[in-house]
PDB file of C-alpha atoms in Angstrom:
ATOM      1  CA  UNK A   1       0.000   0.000   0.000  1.00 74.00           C
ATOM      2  CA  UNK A   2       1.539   3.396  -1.054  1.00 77.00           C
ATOM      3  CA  UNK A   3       1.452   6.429   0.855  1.00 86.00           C
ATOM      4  CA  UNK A   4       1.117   4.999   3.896  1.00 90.00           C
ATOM      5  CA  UNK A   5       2.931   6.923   6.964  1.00 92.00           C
ATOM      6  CA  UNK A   6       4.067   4.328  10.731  1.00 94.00           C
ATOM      7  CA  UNK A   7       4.980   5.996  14.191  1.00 94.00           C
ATOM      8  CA  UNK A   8       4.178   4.565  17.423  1.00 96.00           C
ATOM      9  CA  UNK A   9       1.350   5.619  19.509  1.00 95.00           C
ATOM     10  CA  UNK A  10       1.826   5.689  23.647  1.00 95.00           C
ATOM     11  CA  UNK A  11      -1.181   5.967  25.871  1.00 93.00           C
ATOM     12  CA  UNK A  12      -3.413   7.558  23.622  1.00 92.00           C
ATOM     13  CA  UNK A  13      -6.397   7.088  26.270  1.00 92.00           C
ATOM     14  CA  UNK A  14      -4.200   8.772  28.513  1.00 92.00           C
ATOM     15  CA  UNK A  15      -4.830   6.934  31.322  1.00 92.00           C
ATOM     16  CA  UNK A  16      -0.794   6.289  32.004  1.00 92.00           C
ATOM     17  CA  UNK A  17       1.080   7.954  35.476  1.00 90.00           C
ATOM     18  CA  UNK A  18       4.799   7.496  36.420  1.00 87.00           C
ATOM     19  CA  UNK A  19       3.933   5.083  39.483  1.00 86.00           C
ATOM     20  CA  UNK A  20       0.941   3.181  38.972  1.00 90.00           C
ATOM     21  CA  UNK A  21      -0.989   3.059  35.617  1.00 93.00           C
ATOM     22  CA  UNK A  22       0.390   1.726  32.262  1.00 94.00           C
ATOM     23  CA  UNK A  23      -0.675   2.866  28.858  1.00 94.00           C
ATOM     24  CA  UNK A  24      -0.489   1.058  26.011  1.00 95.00           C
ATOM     25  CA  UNK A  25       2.222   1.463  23.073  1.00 95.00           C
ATOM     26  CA  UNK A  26       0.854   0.990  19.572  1.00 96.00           C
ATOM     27  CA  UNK A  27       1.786   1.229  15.953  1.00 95.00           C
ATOM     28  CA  UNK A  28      -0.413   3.791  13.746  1.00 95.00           C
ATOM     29  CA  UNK A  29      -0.825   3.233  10.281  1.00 94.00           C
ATOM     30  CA  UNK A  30      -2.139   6.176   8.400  1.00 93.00           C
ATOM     31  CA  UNK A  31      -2.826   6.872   4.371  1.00 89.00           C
ATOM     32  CA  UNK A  32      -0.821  10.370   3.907  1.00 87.00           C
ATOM     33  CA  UNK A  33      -3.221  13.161   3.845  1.00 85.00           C
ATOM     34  CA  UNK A  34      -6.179  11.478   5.411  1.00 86.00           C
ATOM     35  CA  UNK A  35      -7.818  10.704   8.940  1.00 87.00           C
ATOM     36  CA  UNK A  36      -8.381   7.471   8.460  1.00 89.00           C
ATOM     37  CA  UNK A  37      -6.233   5.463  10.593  1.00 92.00           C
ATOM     38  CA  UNK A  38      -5.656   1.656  11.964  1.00 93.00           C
ATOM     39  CA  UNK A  39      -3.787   1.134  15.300  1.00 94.00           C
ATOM     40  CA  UNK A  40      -2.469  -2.003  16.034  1.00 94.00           C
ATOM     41  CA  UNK A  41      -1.724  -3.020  19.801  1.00 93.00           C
ATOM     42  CA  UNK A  42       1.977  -4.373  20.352  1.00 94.00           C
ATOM     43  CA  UNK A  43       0.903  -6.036  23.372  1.00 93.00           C
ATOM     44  CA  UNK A  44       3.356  -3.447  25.486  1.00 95.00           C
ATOM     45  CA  UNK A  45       2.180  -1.496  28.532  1.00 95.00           C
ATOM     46  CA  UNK A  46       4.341   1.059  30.082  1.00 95.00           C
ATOM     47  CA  UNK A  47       4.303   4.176  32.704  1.00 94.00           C
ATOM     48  CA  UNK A  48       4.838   7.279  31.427  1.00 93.00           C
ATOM     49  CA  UNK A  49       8.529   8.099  32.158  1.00 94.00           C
ATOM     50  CA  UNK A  50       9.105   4.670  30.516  1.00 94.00           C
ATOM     51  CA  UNK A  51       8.598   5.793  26.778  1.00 94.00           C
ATOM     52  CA  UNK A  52      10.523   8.113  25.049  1.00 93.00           C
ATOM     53  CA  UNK A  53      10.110   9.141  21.852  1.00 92.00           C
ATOM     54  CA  UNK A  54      13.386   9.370  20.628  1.00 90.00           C
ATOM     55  CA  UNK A  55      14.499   7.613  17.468  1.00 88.00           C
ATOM     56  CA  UNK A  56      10.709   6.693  16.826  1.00 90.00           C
ATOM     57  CA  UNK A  57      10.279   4.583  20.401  1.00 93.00           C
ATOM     58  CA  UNK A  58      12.909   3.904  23.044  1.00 94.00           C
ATOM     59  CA  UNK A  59      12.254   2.413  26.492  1.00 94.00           C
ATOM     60  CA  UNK A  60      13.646   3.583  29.408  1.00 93.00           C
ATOM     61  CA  UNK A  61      13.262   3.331  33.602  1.00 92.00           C
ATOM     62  CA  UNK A  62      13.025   0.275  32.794  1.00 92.00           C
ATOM     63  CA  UNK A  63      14.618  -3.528  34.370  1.00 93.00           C
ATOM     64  CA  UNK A  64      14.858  -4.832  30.691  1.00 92.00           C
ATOM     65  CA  UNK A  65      14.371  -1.628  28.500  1.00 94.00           C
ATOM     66  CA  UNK A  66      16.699  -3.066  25.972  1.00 95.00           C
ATOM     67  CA  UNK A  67      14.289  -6.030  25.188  1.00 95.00           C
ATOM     68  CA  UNK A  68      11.111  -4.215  25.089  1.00 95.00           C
ATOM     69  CA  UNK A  69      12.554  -1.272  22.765  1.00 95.00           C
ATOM     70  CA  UNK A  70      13.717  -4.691  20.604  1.00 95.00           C
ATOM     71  CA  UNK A  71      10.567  -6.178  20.519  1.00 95.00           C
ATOM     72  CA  UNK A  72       8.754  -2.709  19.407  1.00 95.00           C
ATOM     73  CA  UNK A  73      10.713  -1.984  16.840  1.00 95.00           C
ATOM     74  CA  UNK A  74      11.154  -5.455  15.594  1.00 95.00           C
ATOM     75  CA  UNK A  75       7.004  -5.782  15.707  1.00 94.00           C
ATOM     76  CA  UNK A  76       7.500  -2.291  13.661  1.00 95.00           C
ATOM     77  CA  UNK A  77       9.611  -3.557  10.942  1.00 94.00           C
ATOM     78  CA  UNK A  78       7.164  -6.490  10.440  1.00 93.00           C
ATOM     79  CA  UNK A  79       4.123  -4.037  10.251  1.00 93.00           C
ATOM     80  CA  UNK A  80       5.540  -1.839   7.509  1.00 92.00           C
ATOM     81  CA  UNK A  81       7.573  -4.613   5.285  1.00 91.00           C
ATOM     82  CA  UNK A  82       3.705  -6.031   5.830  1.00 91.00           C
ATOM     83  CA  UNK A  83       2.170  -2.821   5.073  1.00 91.00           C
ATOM     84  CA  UNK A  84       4.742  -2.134   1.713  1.00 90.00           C
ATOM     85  CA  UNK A  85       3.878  -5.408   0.327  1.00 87.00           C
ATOM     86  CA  UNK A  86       1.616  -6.576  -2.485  1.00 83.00           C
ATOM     87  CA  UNK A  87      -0.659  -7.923   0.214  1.00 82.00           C
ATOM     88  CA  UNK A  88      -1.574  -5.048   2.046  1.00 85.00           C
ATOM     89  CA  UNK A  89      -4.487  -3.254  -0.454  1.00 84.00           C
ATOM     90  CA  UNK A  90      -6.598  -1.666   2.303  1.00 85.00           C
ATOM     91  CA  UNK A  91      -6.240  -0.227   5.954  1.00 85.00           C
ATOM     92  CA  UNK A  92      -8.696  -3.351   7.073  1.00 84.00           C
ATOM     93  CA  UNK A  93      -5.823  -5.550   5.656  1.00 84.00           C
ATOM     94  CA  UNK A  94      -2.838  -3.801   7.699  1.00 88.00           C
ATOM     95  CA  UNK A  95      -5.499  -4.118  10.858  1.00 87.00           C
ATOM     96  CA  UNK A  96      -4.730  -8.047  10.192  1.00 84.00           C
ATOM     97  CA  UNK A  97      -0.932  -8.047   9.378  1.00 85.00           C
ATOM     98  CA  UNK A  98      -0.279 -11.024  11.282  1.00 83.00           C
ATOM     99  CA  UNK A  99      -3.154 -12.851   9.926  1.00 75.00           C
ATOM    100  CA  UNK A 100      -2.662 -16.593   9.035  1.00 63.00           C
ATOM    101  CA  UNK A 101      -3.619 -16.050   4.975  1.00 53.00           C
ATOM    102  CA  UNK A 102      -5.105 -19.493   4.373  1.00 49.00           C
ATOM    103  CA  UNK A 103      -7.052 -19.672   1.145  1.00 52.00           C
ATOM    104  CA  UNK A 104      -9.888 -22.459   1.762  1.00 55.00           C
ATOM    105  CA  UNK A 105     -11.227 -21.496  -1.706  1.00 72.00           C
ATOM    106  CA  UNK A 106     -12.321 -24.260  -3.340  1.00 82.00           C
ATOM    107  CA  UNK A 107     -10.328 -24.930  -6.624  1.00 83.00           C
ATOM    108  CA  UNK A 108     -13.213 -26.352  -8.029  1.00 83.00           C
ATOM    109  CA  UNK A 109     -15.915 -23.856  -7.308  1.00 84.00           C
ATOM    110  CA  UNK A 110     -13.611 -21.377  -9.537  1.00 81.00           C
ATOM    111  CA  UNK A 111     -12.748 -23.101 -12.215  1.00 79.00           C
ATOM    112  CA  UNK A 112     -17.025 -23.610 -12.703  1.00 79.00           C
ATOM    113  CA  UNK A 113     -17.274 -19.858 -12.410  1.00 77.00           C
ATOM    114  CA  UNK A 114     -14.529 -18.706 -14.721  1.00 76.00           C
ATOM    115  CA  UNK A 115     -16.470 -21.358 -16.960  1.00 75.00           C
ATOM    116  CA  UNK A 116     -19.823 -19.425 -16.730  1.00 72.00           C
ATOM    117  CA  UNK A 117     -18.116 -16.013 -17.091  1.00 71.00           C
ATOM    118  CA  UNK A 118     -16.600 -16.918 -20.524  1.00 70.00           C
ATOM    119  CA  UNK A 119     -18.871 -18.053 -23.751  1.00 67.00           C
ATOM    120  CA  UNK A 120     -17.105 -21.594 -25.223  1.00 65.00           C
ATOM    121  CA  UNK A 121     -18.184 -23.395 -27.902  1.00 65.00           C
ATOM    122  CA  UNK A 122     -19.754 -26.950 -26.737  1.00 66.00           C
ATOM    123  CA  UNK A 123     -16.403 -28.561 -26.960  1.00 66.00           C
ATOM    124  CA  UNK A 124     -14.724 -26.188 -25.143  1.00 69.00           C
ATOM    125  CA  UNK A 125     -17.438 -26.864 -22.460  1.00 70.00           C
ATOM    126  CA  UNK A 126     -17.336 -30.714 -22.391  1.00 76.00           C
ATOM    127  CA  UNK A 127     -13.215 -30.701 -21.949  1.00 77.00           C
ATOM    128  CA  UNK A 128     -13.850 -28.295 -19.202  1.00 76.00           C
ATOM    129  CA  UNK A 129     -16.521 -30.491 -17.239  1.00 80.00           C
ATOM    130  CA  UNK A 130     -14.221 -33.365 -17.742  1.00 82.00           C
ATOM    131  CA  UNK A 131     -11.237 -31.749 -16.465  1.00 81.00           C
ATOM    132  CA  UNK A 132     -13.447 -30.647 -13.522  1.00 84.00           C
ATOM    133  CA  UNK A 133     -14.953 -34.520 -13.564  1.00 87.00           C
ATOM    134  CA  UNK A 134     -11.305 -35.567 -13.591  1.00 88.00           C
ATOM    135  CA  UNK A 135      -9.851 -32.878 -10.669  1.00 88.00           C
ATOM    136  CA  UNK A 136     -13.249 -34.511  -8.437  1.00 88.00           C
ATOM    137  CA  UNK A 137     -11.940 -38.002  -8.960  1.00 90.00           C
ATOM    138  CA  UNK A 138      -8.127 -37.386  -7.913  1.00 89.00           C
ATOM    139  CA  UNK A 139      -9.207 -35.914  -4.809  1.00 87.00           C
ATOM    140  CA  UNK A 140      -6.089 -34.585  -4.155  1.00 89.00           C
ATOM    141  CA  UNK A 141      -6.387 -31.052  -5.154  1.00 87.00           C
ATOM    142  CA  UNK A 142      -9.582 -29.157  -3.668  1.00 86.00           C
ATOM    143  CA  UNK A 143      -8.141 -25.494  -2.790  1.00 85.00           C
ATOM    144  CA  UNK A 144      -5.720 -23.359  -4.321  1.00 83.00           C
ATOM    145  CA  UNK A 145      -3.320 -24.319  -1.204  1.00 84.00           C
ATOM    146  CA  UNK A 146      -3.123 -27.667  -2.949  1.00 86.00           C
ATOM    147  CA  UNK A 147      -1.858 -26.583  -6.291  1.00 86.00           C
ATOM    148  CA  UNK A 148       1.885 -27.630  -5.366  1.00 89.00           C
ATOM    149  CA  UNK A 149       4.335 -29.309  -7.481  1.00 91.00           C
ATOM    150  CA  UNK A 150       3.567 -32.528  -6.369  1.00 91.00           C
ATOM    151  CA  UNK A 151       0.309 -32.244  -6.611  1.00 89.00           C
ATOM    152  CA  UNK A 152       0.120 -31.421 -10.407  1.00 91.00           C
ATOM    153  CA  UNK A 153       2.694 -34.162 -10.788  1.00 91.00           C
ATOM    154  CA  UNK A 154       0.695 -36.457  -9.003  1.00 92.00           C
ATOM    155  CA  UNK A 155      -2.382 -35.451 -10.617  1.00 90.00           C
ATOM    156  CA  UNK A 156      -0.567 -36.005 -14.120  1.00 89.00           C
ATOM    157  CA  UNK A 157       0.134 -39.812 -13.424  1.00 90.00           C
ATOM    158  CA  UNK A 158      -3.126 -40.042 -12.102  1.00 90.00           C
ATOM    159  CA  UNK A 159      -4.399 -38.505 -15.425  1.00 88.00           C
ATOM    160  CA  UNK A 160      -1.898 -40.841 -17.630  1.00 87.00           C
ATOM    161  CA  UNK A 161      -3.333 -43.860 -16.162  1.00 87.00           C
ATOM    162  CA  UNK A 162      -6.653 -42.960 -16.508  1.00 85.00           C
ATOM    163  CA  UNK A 163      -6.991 -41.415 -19.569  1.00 81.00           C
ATOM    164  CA  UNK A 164      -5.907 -43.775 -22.772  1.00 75.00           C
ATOM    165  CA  UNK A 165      -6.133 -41.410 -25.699  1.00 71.00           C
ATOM    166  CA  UNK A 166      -2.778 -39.204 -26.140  1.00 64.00           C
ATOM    167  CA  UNK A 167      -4.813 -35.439 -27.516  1.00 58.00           C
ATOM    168  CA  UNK A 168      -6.847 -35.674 -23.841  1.00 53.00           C
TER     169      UNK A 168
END
């Protein structure tokens, strides 16, 4: 996503004193020139004379200050390469950067609707709904997650044992 701007946010509910309430520290992801924004917890709650702002977040007062500034900034990096990659269309999608992206399409299901989108001749039609008759019977390959290598290669033998003329 271009034109996207990061900086941590600490304690924006205010609610954070030096001695005995935290506030949370949080990564802001804004588009550049709008008020739209998505903040994204880093799980990190510190007092007030904890955080500094210097070079984007540093933690200090702190018994392990060196870890937590570590883990902020290395949660950081993650968000923006995230954020600057093909994946990342929309603010929704930065919201879940850390998202397991598990496609339980089913293979299938698309191939029938990229056949009813496009106007084939009848033969064109028939090889499709035996491909698709074939793909059903290997059993092997249902999502898009199952499209590997082996898969195709498998599917291939399958084919070249089931299948006796050479033009199919």
């Amino acid at each position: 996503m271009n034109n996207t701007q990061l900086r941590y946010v600490f304690d924006r509910k205010n609610v954070s004193d030096n001695d005995s309430r935290r506030g949370l520290l949080q990564i802001e992801v804004r588009l550049t020139g709008k008020k739209d924004r998505v903040l994204i917890s880093t799980g990190i709650y510190l007092f007030k004379n904890q955080f500094s702002p210097k070079n984007g977040f540093t933690c200090r007062n702190h018994d392990n200050a060196v870890l937590v500034t570590g883990k902020a900034r290395n949660m950081f990096r993650k968000v923006e390469a995230f954020v600057l990659s093909d994946k990342c269309v929309t603010l929704k999608d930065a919201k879940n950067w850390n998202a397991k992206n598990i496609n339980t399409d089913s293979f299938i299901k698309f191939v029938k609707a990229e056949m009813l989108k496009k106007e084939y001749g009848i033969g064109y039609g028939h090889d499709h709904k035996a491909l698709i008759g074939k793909i059903e019977a290997f059993e092997n390959i249902k999502t898009f997650q199952d499209l590997t290598y082996d898969n195709i290669c498998d599917f291939d033998l399958f084919l070249r044992k089931t299948i006796k003329t050479s033009s199919t």
